Tab-separated table of C-alpha atoms in Angstrom:
chain	number	residue	atom	x	y	z
S	1	UNK	CA	-3.968	79.303	-17.490
S	2	UNK	CA	-5.334	75.912	-19.062
S	3	UNK	CA	-7.532	73.838	-17.524
S	4	UNK	CA	-4.764	71.531	-16.466
S	5	UNK	CA	-2.776	73.986	-14.437
S	6	UNK	CA	-5.201	74.390	-11.641
S	7	UNK	CA	-5.387	70.703	-11.574
S	8	UNK	CA	-1.436	70.077	-11.622
S	9	UNK	CA	-1.191	73.121	-8.764
S	10	UNK	CA	-3.494	71.068	-6.482
S	11	UNK	CA	-1.906	68.060	-7.492
S	12	UNK	CA	1.372	69.490	-6.373
S	13	UNK	CA	-0.311	70.998	-2.824
S	14	UNK	CA	-1.634	67.532	-1.932
S	15	UNK	CA	1.665	66.034	-2.621
S	16	UNK	CA	3.370	68.729	-0.453
S	17	UNK	CA	1.253	68.300	2.339
S	18	UNK	CA	1.738	64.725	2.092
S	19	UNK	CA	5.596	65.104	2.418
S	20	UNK	CA	5.372	67.317	5.352
S	21	UNK	CA	2.764	64.965	6.866
S	22	UNK	CA	5.263	62.063	6.668
S	23	UNK	CA	8.235	64.303	8.028
S	24	UNK	CA	6.113	65.206	11.044
S	25	UNK	CA	5.722	61.451	11.751
S	26	UNK	CA	9.462	60.809	11.091
S	27	UNK	CA	8.768	58.572	8.357
S	28	UNK	CA	9.842	58.627	4.526
S	29	UNK	CA	7.227	60.315	2.356
S	30	UNK	CA	5.211	58.073	-0.197
S	31	UNK	CA	5.688	60.203	-3.132
S	32	UNK	CA	7.498	63.253	-4.047
S	33	UNK	CA	10.986	62.134	-2.854
S	34	UNK	CA	12.726	63.964	-5.844
S	35	UNK	CA	11.765	67.248	-3.804
S	36	UNK	CA	13.776	66.633	-1.098
S	37	UNK	CA	16.327	64.233	-2.328
S	38	UNK	CA	20.062	65.672	-1.824
S	39	UNK	CA	23.432	64.144	-3.661
S	40	UNK	CA	21.863	60.921	-5.032
S	41	UNK	CA	21.879	62.516	-8.773
S	42	UNK	CA	24.643	59.483	-9.787
S	43	UNK	CA	23.112	56.740	-8.026
S	44	UNK	CA	19.368	57.793	-9.220
S	45	UNK	CA	20.765	57.996	-12.801
S	46	UNK	CA	22.275	54.510	-12.587
S	47	UNK	CA	19.319	53.058	-11.010
S	48	UNK	CA	17.324	54.360	-13.602
S	49	UNK	CA	19.098	52.813	-16.793
S	50	UNK	CA	19.081	49.596	-15.179
S	51	UNK	CA	15.305	50.132	-15.096
S	52	UNK	CA	15.342	51.019	-18.851
S	53	UNK	CA	17.130	47.755	-19.458
S	54	UNK	CA	14.903	45.476	-17.568
S	55	UNK	CA	11.939	47.074	-19.404
S	56	UNK	CA	13.283	45.942	-22.348
S	57	UNK	CA	13.382	42.450	-21.191
S	58	UNK	CA	16.348	42.083	-19.208
S	59	UNK	CA	16.840	41.499	-15.619
S	60	UNK	CA	19.174	43.199	-13.092
S	61	UNK	CA	19.730	43.769	-9.364
S	62	UNK	CA	21.607	46.073	-7.138
S	63	UNK	CA	22.918	46.053	-3.731
S	64	UNK	CA	23.006	49.144	-1.392
S	65	UNK	CA	25.290	49.273	1.438
S	66	UNK	CA	25.663	51.636	4.111
S	67	UNK	CA	25.461	52.255	7.908
S	68	UNK	CA	22.363	53.627	9.693
S	69	UNK	CA	22.233	57.297	8.839
S	70	UNK	CA	23.444	56.922	5.076
S	71	UNK	CA	19.932	57.086	3.478
S	72	UNK	CA	19.542	53.468	2.505
S	73	UNK	CA	15.508	53.607	2.888
S	74	UNK	CA	15.304	56.833	1.355
S	75	UNK	CA	17.303	55.661	-1.782
S	76	UNK	CA	15.211	52.470	-1.813
S	77	UNK	CA	12.180	54.629	-1.692
S	78	UNK	CA	13.351	57.124	-4.340
S	79	UNK	CA	14.215	54.158	-6.801
S	80	UNK	CA	10.919	52.550	-6.345
S	81	UNK	CA	9.181	55.869	-7.150
S	82	UNK	CA	11.487	56.100	-10.265
S	83	UNK	CA	10.510	52.622	-11.346
S	84	UNK	CA	7.064	53.438	-11.240
S	85	UNK	CA	7.373	56.755	-13.123
S	86	UNK	CA	8.736	54.193	-15.698
S	87	UNK	CA	5.568	52.143	-15.968
S	88	UNK	CA	6.894	49.445	-13.335
S	89	UNK	CA	4.991	47.778	-10.821
S	90	UNK	CA	6.916	47.865	-7.265
S	91	UNK	CA	6.885	45.903	-4.100
S	92	UNK	CA	8.993	46.942	-0.933
S	93	UNK	CA	9.437	44.177	1.754
S	94	UNK	CA	11.602	43.924	5.024
S	95	UNK	CA	13.701	40.754	5.789
S	96	UNK	CA	13.029	39.792	9.343
S	97	UNK	CA	12.750	37.019	11.832
S	98	UNK	CA	9.266	36.750	10.515
S	99	UNK	CA	10.065	37.106	6.957
S	100	UNK	CA	13.462	35.123	6.593
S	101	UNK	CA	15.034	35.388	2.844
S	102	UNK	CA	15.409	31.406	3.112
S	103	UNK	CA	11.723	30.896	3.564
S	104	UNK	CA	10.657	31.866	0.163
S	105	UNK	CA	7.061	31.226	0.402
S	106	UNK	CA	7.010	34.025	3.314
S	107	UNK	CA	9.044	36.094	0.858
S	108	UNK	CA	6.822	35.753	-1.886
S	109	UNK	CA	3.832	36.310	-0.104
S	110	UNK	CA	5.285	39.699	0.981
S	111	UNK	CA	6.067	40.783	-2.620
S	112	UNK	CA	2.269	39.802	-3.603
S	113	UNK	CA	0.733	41.688	-0.483
S	114	UNK	CA	2.767	45.251	-0.953
S	115	UNK	CA	2.285	45.443	-5.044
S	116	UNK	CA	2.051	48.812	-5.709
S	117	UNK	CA	1.178	50.849	-8.953
S	118	UNK	CA	1.188	54.635	-9.400
S	119	UNK	CA	-2.543	54.603	-8.687
S	120	UNK	CA	-3.035	51.846	-6.465
S	121	UNK	CA	-1.695	49.944	-3.348
S	122	UNK	CA	-2.057	46.406	-2.539
S	123	UNK	CA	-2.655	46.249	-6.387
S	124	UNK	CA	-2.629	42.244	-6.861
S	125	UNK	CA	-6.212	41.973	-7.843
S	126	UNK	CA	-6.130	45.423	-10.168
S	127	UNK	CA	-3.184	43.652	-12.012
S	128	UNK	CA	-4.584	40.492	-12.317
S	129	UNK	CA	-8.078	42.133	-13.409
S	130	UNK	CA	-6.293	44.184	-16.146
S	131	UNK	CA	-4.336	41.311	-17.254
S	132	UNK	CA	-7.920	39.305	-17.793
S	133	UNK	CA	-9.397	42.362	-19.608
S	134	UNK	CA	-6.394	42.726	-21.988
S	135	UNK	CA	-6.694	39.183	-22.826
S	136	UNK	CA	-10.713	39.279	-23.502
S	137	UNK	CA	-9.794	42.818	-25.395
S	138	UNK	CA	-7.492	41.173	-27.850
S	139	UNK	CA	-9.586	38.300	-28.819
S	140	UNK	CA	-12.518	40.395	-29.244
S	141	UNK	CA	-10.407	42.720	-31.763
S	142	UNK	CA	-8.080	40.356	-33.045
S	143	UNK	CA	-9.358	36.743	-33.529
S	144	UNK	CA	-13.283	37.548	-33.535
S	145	UNK	CA	-13.837	34.196	-31.883
S	146	UNK	CA	-16.131	35.042	-29.021
S	147	UNK	CA	-19.710	35.547	-30.443
S	148	UNK	CA	-21.067	35.549	-26.878
S	149	UNK	CA	-20.020	35.769	-23.280
S	150	UNK	CA	-19.627	31.651	-23.092
S	151	UNK	CA	-17.633	31.663	-26.465
S	152	UNK	CA	-15.576	34.402	-24.798
S	153	UNK	CA	-14.892	32.938	-21.764
S	154	UNK	CA	-13.902	29.661	-23.319
S	155	UNK	CA	-11.373	31.420	-25.340
S	156	UNK	CA	-10.104	33.565	-22.439
S	157	UNK	CA	-9.434	30.516	-20.327
S	158	UNK	CA	-7.423	28.850	-23.419
S	159	UNK	CA	-5.230	32.068	-23.600
S	160	UNK	CA	-4.718	32.394	-19.865
S	161	UNK	CA	-2.956	28.855	-20.380
S	162	UNK	CA	-1.156	29.554	-23.517
S	163	UNK	CA	0.037	32.796	-22.032
S	164	UNK	CA	1.622	31.038	-18.916
S	165	UNK	CA	2.694	27.830	-20.994
S	166	UNK	CA	6.132	28.137	-20.017
S	167	UNK	CA	5.286	28.957	-16.217
S	168	UNK	CA	2.532	25.451	-16.730
S	169	UNK	CA	5.150	23.334	-17.733
S	170	UNK	CA	6.985	23.479	-14.643
S	171	UNK	CA	3.625	24.220	-12.325
S	172	UNK	CA	0.487	24.488	-13.705
S	173	UNK	CA	-1.473	25.391	-10.359
S	174	UNK	CA	-1.266	29.227	-11.103
S	175	UNK	CA	-3.281	28.952	-14.487
S	176	UNK	CA	-5.784	26.764	-12.870
S	177	UNK	CA	-6.320	29.089	-10.072
S	178	UNK	CA	-6.397	32.048	-12.556
S	179	UNK	CA	-8.875	30.323	-14.661
S	180	UNK	CA	-10.893	29.833	-11.091
S	181	UNK	CA	-10.955	33.435	-10.493
S	182	UNK	CA	-11.791	34.220	-13.818
S	183	UNK	CA	-14.759	32.208	-13.878
S	184	UNK	CA	-15.873	32.919	-10.243
S	185	UNK	CA	-15.599	36.942	-11.088
S	186	UNK	CA	-17.803	36.157	-14.020
S	187	UNK	CA	-20.334	34.264	-12.005
S	188	UNK	CA	-20.371	36.844	-9.224
S	189	UNK	CA	-18.724	34.420	-6.811
S	190	UNK	CA	-17.164	36.897	-4.641
S	191	UNK	CA	-16.077	34.601	-1.950
S	192	UNK	CA	-14.461	32.212	-4.335
S	193	UNK	CA	-12.664	34.625	-6.407
S	194	UNK	CA	-10.921	36.293	-3.064
S	195	UNK	CA	-10.324	32.772	-2.131
S	196	UNK	CA	-8.378	32.344	-5.459
S	197	UNK	CA	-6.473	35.665	-5.269
S	198	UNK	CA	-5.615	34.866	-1.712
S	199	UNK	CA	-4.080	31.275	-2.910
S	200	UNK	CA	-2.153	32.933	-5.669
S	201	UNK	CA	-0.803	35.501	-3.385
S	202	UNK	CA	0.342	32.369	-0.839
S	203	UNK	CA	-2.159	33.510	1.908
S	204	UNK	CA	-2.595	30.761	4.668
S	205	UNK	CA	-5.769	28.765	5.234
S	206	UNK	CA	-7.300	28.863	2.287
S	207	UNK	CA	-10.264	26.768	2.102
S	208	UNK	CA	-10.891	23.065	0.421
S	209	UNK	CA	-13.505	24.276	-1.601
S	210	UNK	CA	-11.200	26.617	-3.917
S	211	UNK	CA	-8.600	23.852	-4.390
S	212	UNK	CA	-11.461	21.296	-5.538
S	213	UNK	CA	-12.899	23.824	-7.949
S	214	UNK	CA	-9.515	24.791	-9.369
S	215	UNK	CA	-8.561	21.127	-9.229
S	216	UNK	CA	-5.065	21.868	-7.520
S	217	UNK	CA	-3.485	20.213	-4.457
S	218	UNK	CA	-1.766	22.101	-1.619
S	219	UNK	CA	-0.268	25.404	-1.378
S	220	UNK	CA	2.579	27.510	-2.695
S	221	UNK	CA	5.740	26.469	-0.685
S	222	UNK	CA	9.073	27.201	-0.766
S	223	UNK	CA	9.944	24.797	-3.774
S	224	UNK	CA	7.839	26.796	-6.172
S	225	UNK	CA	7.378	30.409	-4.974
S	226	UNK	CA	10.531	31.059	-7.296
S	227	UNK	CA	8.355	29.780	-10.556
S	228	UNK	CA	5.209	31.621	-9.082
S	229	UNK	CA	7.534	34.868	-8.910
S	230	UNK	CA	8.238	34.345	-12.535
S	231	UNK	CA	4.573	33.741	-13.121
S	232	UNK	CA	3.466	36.997	-11.424
S	233	UNK	CA	6.037	39.119	-13.405
S	234	UNK	CA	4.697	37.823	-16.458
S	235	UNK	CA	1.035	38.698	-15.461
S	236	UNK	CA	2.167	42.131	-14.831
S	237	UNK	CA	3.892	42.530	-18.055
S	238	UNK	CA	0.720	41.508	-19.619
S	239	UNK	CA	-1.178	43.691	-17.852
S	240	UNK	CA	0.785	46.486	-19.686
S	241	UNK	CA	3.267	47.408	-17.161
S	242	UNK	CA	6.972	47.443	-17.863
S	243	UNK	CA	8.095	44.810	-15.178
S	244	UNK	CA	8.462	44.397	-11.442
S	245	UNK	CA	10.674	46.208	-9.072
S	246	UNK	CA	11.328	44.564	-5.798
S	247	UNK	CA	12.978	45.967	-2.723
S	248	UNK	CA	14.276	43.987	-0.187
S	249	UNK	CA	15.239	45.696	2.670
S	250	UNK	CA	17.287	44.956	5.997
S	251	UNK	CA	19.202	42.209	4.404
S	252	UNK	CA	21.571	42.371	7.227
S	253	UNK	CA	19.216	40.556	9.748
S	254	UNK	CA	20.058	37.327	7.894
S	255	UNK	CA	23.480	37.411	10.339
S	256	UNK	CA	21.705	36.621	12.971
S	257	UNK	CA	20.066	33.462	11.771
S	258	UNK	CA	21.649	29.820	12.580
S	259	UNK	CA	24.411	28.986	10.125
S	260	UNK	CA	22.526	26.344	8.005
S	261	UNK	CA	19.769	28.812	7.731
S	262	UNK	CA	22.359	31.706	6.636
S	263	UNK	CA	23.874	29.738	4.085
S	264	UNK	CA	20.271	28.717	2.596
S	265	UNK	CA	19.631	32.588	2.292
S	266	UNK	CA	23.049	33.434	0.871
S	267	UNK	CA	22.217	30.447	-1.606
S	268	UNK	CA	18.854	32.195	-2.477
S	269	UNK	CA	20.942	35.226	-3.834
S	270	UNK	CA	23.173	32.972	-5.552
S	271	UNK	CA	20.318	31.371	-7.389
S	272	UNK	CA	18.664	34.499	-8.350
S	273	UNK	CA	21.719	36.355	-9.737
S	274	UNK	CA	22.527	33.192	-11.674
S	275	UNK	CA	18.836	33.194	-13.058
S	276	UNK	CA	19.307	36.823	-13.829
S	277	UNK	CA	22.373	35.961	-15.690
S	278	UNK	CA	20.969	33.152	-17.714
S	279	UNK	CA	18.062	35.590	-18.640
S	280	UNK	CA	15.340	33.732	-16.767
S	281	UNK	CA	14.121	36.580	-14.859
S	282	UNK	CA	13.168	39.071	-17.354
S	283	UNK	CA	11.453	42.482	-16.642
S	284	UNK	CA	12.514	41.903	-13.088
S	285	UNK	CA	14.552	44.295	-10.929
S	286	UNK	CA	15.788	43.516	-7.454
S	287	UNK	CA	17.264	45.856	-4.982
S	288	UNK	CA	18.667	44.826	-1.716
S	289	UNK	CA	19.926	46.899	1.423
S	290	UNK	CA	22.333	46.087	3.863
S	291	UNK	CA	25.154	47.372	6.349
S	292	UNK	CA	28.861	46.763	5.862
S	293	UNK	CA	28.841	44.120	8.267
S	294	UNK	CA	26.450	42.054	5.827
S	295	UNK	CA	28.991	42.490	3.180
S	296	UNK	CA	32.255	42.059	5.007
S	297	UNK	CA	31.453	40.256	8.428
S	298	UNK	CA	32.329	36.734	9.146
S	299	UNK	CA	28.524	36.046	9.420
S	300	UNK	CA	27.938	37.830	6.133
S	301	UNK	CA	28.044	37.578	2.371
S	302	UNK	CA	31.794	36.760	2.780
S	303	UNK	CA	30.765	33.707	4.438
S	304	UNK	CA	29.531	32.029	1.406
S	305	UNK	CA	32.670	32.526	-1.329
S	306	UNK	CA	30.482	31.885	-4.559
S	307	UNK	CA	28.070	34.900	-3.401
S	308	UNK	CA	30.791	37.033	-2.369
S	309	UNK	CA	32.708	36.568	-5.658
S	310	UNK	CA	29.524	37.660	-7.553
S	311	UNK	CA	29.082	40.840	-5.933
S	312	UNK	CA	32.082	41.764	-4.125
S	313	UNK	CA	33.335	45.513	-5.340
S	314	UNK	CA	36.896	46.586	-5.859
S	315	UNK	CA	37.634	50.053	-4.460
S	316	UNK	CA	41.375	51.242	-4.970
S	317	UNK	CA	41.145	55.053	-6.245
S	318	UNK	CA	38.546	56.826	-3.977
S	319	UNK	CA	35.801	56.585	-6.460
S	320	UNK	CA	33.152	54.796	-5.896
S	321	UNK	CA	31.284	53.237	-9.137
S	322	UNK	CA	27.535	52.583	-8.474
S	323	UNK	CA	27.192	50.694	-11.736
S	324	UNK	CA	29.113	47.669	-9.727
S	325	UNK	CA	26.890	45.333	-7.936
S	326	UNK	CA	27.083	47.429	-4.964
S	327	UNK	CA	26.214	51.149	-4.665
S	328	UNK	CA	28.064	52.337	-1.159
S	329	UNK	CA	26.560	55.175	0.644
S	330	UNK	CA	28.454	57.723	2.554
S	331	UNK	CA	27.045	59.104	5.836
S	332	UNK	CA	24.989	62.058	6.108
S	333	UNK	CA	26.587	65.626	6.689
S	334	UNK	CA	25.922	68.672	7.640
S	335	UNK	CA	26.150	70.524	4.097
S	336	UNK	CA	23.330	67.902	2.913
S	337	UNK	CA	21.181	68.185	5.911
S	338	UNK	CA	21.201	72.072	5.315
S	339	UNK	CA	20.380	71.570	1.870
S	340	UNK	CA	17.198	69.029	2.529
S	341	UNK	CA	16.216	71.513	4.970
S	342	UNK	CA	16.116	74.428	2.596
S	343	UNK	CA	14.157	72.174	0.263
S	344	UNK	CA	11.666	71.365	2.804
S	345	UNK	CA	10.836	74.950	3.348
S	346	UNK	CA	10.038	74.963	-0.281
S	347	UNK	CA	7.757	72.177	-0.121
S	348	UNK	CA	6.167	73.659	2.961
S	349	UNK	CA	5.578	76.923	1.131
S	350	UNK	CA	3.580	74.935	-1.673
S	351	UNK	CA	1.479	72.893	1.034
S	352	UNK	CA	0.596	75.884	3.200
S	353	UNK	CA	2.247	79.106	2.691
S	354	UNK	CA	5.466	80.951	2.328
S	355	UNK	CA	7.499	80.578	5.529
S	356	UNK	CA	9.107	83.735	7.102
S	357	UNK	CA	12.680	83.241	5.581
S	358	UNK	CA	14.279	85.673	8.284
S	359	UNK	CA	13.158	83.414	11.026
S	360	UNK	CA	13.858	80.272	9.077
S	361	UNK	CA	17.089	81.520	7.997
S	362	UNK	CA	20.410	79.576	7.037
S	363	UNK	CA	21.703	80.710	10.269
S	364	UNK	CA	18.827	79.130	12.409
S	365	UNK	CA	19.221	76.174	10.582
S	366	UNK	CA	22.826	75.510	11.149
S	367	UNK	CA	22.248	76.477	14.713
S	368	UNK	CA	19.443	74.009	15.111
S	369	UNK	CA	21.621	71.057	13.596
S	370	UNK	CA	24.443	71.975	16.240
S	371	UNK	CA	21.896	71.790	19.124
S	372	UNK	CA	20.544	68.475	18.063
S	373	UNK	CA	23.936	66.949	16.868
S	374	UNK	CA	25.393	67.718	20.346
S	375	UNK	CA	22.691	65.609	22.230
S	376	UNK	CA	23.848	62.545	19.786
S	377	UNK	CA	27.586	62.478	19.962
S	378	UNK	CA	28.117	65.054	16.962
S	379	UNK	CA	26.618	62.291	15.001
S	380	UNK	CA	25.151	64.275	12.005
S	381	UNK	CA	24.371	60.831	10.028
S	382	UNK	CA	22.286	59.830	13.099
S	383	UNK	CA	19.986	62.624	13.207
S	384	UNK	CA	18.237	63.420	9.933
S	385	UNK	CA	14.828	61.888	10.659
S	386	UNK	CA	14.549	63.582	14.373
S	387	UNK	CA	16.103	66.819	12.689
S	388	UNK	CA	13.253	67.266	10.413
S	389	UNK	CA	10.638	66.073	12.397
S	390	UNK	CA	11.681	68.907	14.794
S	391	UNK	CA	12.208	71.339	11.840
S	392	UNK	CA	8.555	70.710	10.618
S	393	UNK	CA	7.277	71.502	13.779
S	394	UNK	CA	8.988	75.014	13.998
S	395	UNK	CA	7.574	75.665	10.363
S	396	UNK	CA	4.212	74.931	11.672
S	397	UNK	CA	4.780	77.346	14.682
S	398	UNK	CA	6.131	80.050	12.348
S	399	UNK	CA	3.073	80.013	10.168
S	400	UNK	CA	0.514	80.047	13.047
S	401	UNK	CA	2.274	82.603	15.427
S	402	UNK	CA	3.347	85.879	14.154
S	403	UNK	CA	5.393	86.387	17.374
S	404	UNK	CA	6.973	82.998	17.413
S	405	UNK	CA	10.748	83.606	16.947
S	406	UNK	CA	12.830	80.212	16.823
S	407	UNK	CA	16.071	81.859	17.444
S	408	UNK	CA	14.913	82.495	20.822
S	409	UNK	CA	12.409	80.032	21.822
S	410	UNK	CA	13.948	76.958	20.167
S	411	UNK	CA	16.094	74.671	22.313
S	412	UNK	CA	16.164	70.816	21.828
S	413	UNK	CA	15.194	68.677	24.339
S	414	UNK	CA	15.804	65.129	23.640
S	415	UNK	CA	13.991	63.970	26.654
S	416	UNK	CA	10.607	63.786	24.964
S	417	UNK	CA	11.846	61.651	22.211
S	418	UNK	CA	12.734	58.573	24.289
S	419	UNK	CA	9.855	56.642	23.697
S	420	UNK	CA	10.339	57.019	20.248
S	421	UNK	CA	14.116	56.699	19.253
S	422	UNK	CA	15.245	53.947	17.090
S	423	UNK	CA	17.716	51.695	18.541
S	424	UNK	CA	20.542	53.362	16.955
S	425	UNK	CA	19.578	56.715	17.843
S	426	UNK	CA	18.896	55.536	21.556
S	427	UNK	CA	22.453	53.978	21.684
S	428	UNK	CA	24.156	57.117	20.797
S	429	UNK	CA	22.238	59.627	22.921
S	430	UNK	CA	22.599	57.204	26.056
S	431	UNK	CA	26.359	57.446	25.522
S	432	UNK	CA	26.364	61.302	25.392
S	433	UNK	CA	24.917	61.689	28.707
């Protein structure tokens, strides 16, 4: 056995534990999603090809539509996992009353706050440091211009400006703040460097000292956030990554806004689509999620015809085409949930020990699904999160207690879940009782 084999096995074990821990909490695991994904092969393939195109210098987007229980959140997480495997930096944000789509500064701030690479979360500082290091290395290896630290710093500051020339022609503040960050980092001025990072990330309440030393005025606002996003993607690519993949979740909350705010939000999407089509967003991929009402309702995207025309999908033959702007997801069914359960058993075996397949049989899994769905109006699409949380609990008990027999001992009690049910789950359970 080679040295890498034990390391690979240990990595797999730790990933397996992470998956099981997340399912215990009723959340989507942070990694290893391909091990429990079911029925998404076509969609994953299409998104993977889109990411390849974006990595080559293009820009693209996709809308994922589906009701609660269709797996939108899982597909988003899986798509971002695929993106990171292809060398992308990713960011996952949620549209909400606190972060509405039409407030671009807030959206940009959340994108920066949630940047993630394969090795690091909250990765803005690491990305910028790598970008600056790459500039220094290029100067040292190619031009031979820098004979000492001062000369290297001067040459690097010039290259910062050159690298962002296109952005600086529209707004020079990003390059100026990056130069200030670079100088402060070299001088060991941690407070100033942190303030510069905070300003770049559109954090509020950045002090006057940074603005004075950087020679900038004001803050990033809605009018320039789009430009700064383009600059961020340029830095990400300069740091050696394929690009930036951004997931924008729960877009349907836009429908609750006042009409003028809704229209502004939908106009943001029109602007983004047109920018992508004009080649103005290279190496940037957007993934939006929403319910069918977002796309077809009177307060949804249909209310702005220019947007609806750009992303509407014609379906006349019963075959969905995920290469179109929208990927429609069907509701989860019993067969898929059974298959997920069997895959979770395999993951559990690698996290802990091989479960007793007689106690955790196909027959028991089907019986367990029936017991839970009867308490939720027969809605299999509503229960995956609840089912998997309960299922991991049973796997734990089977491992801990040799005399535990889930066929006899398990009976689903919805009462203890009332405090943690999501509104969609609560609504169905209330109707059932």
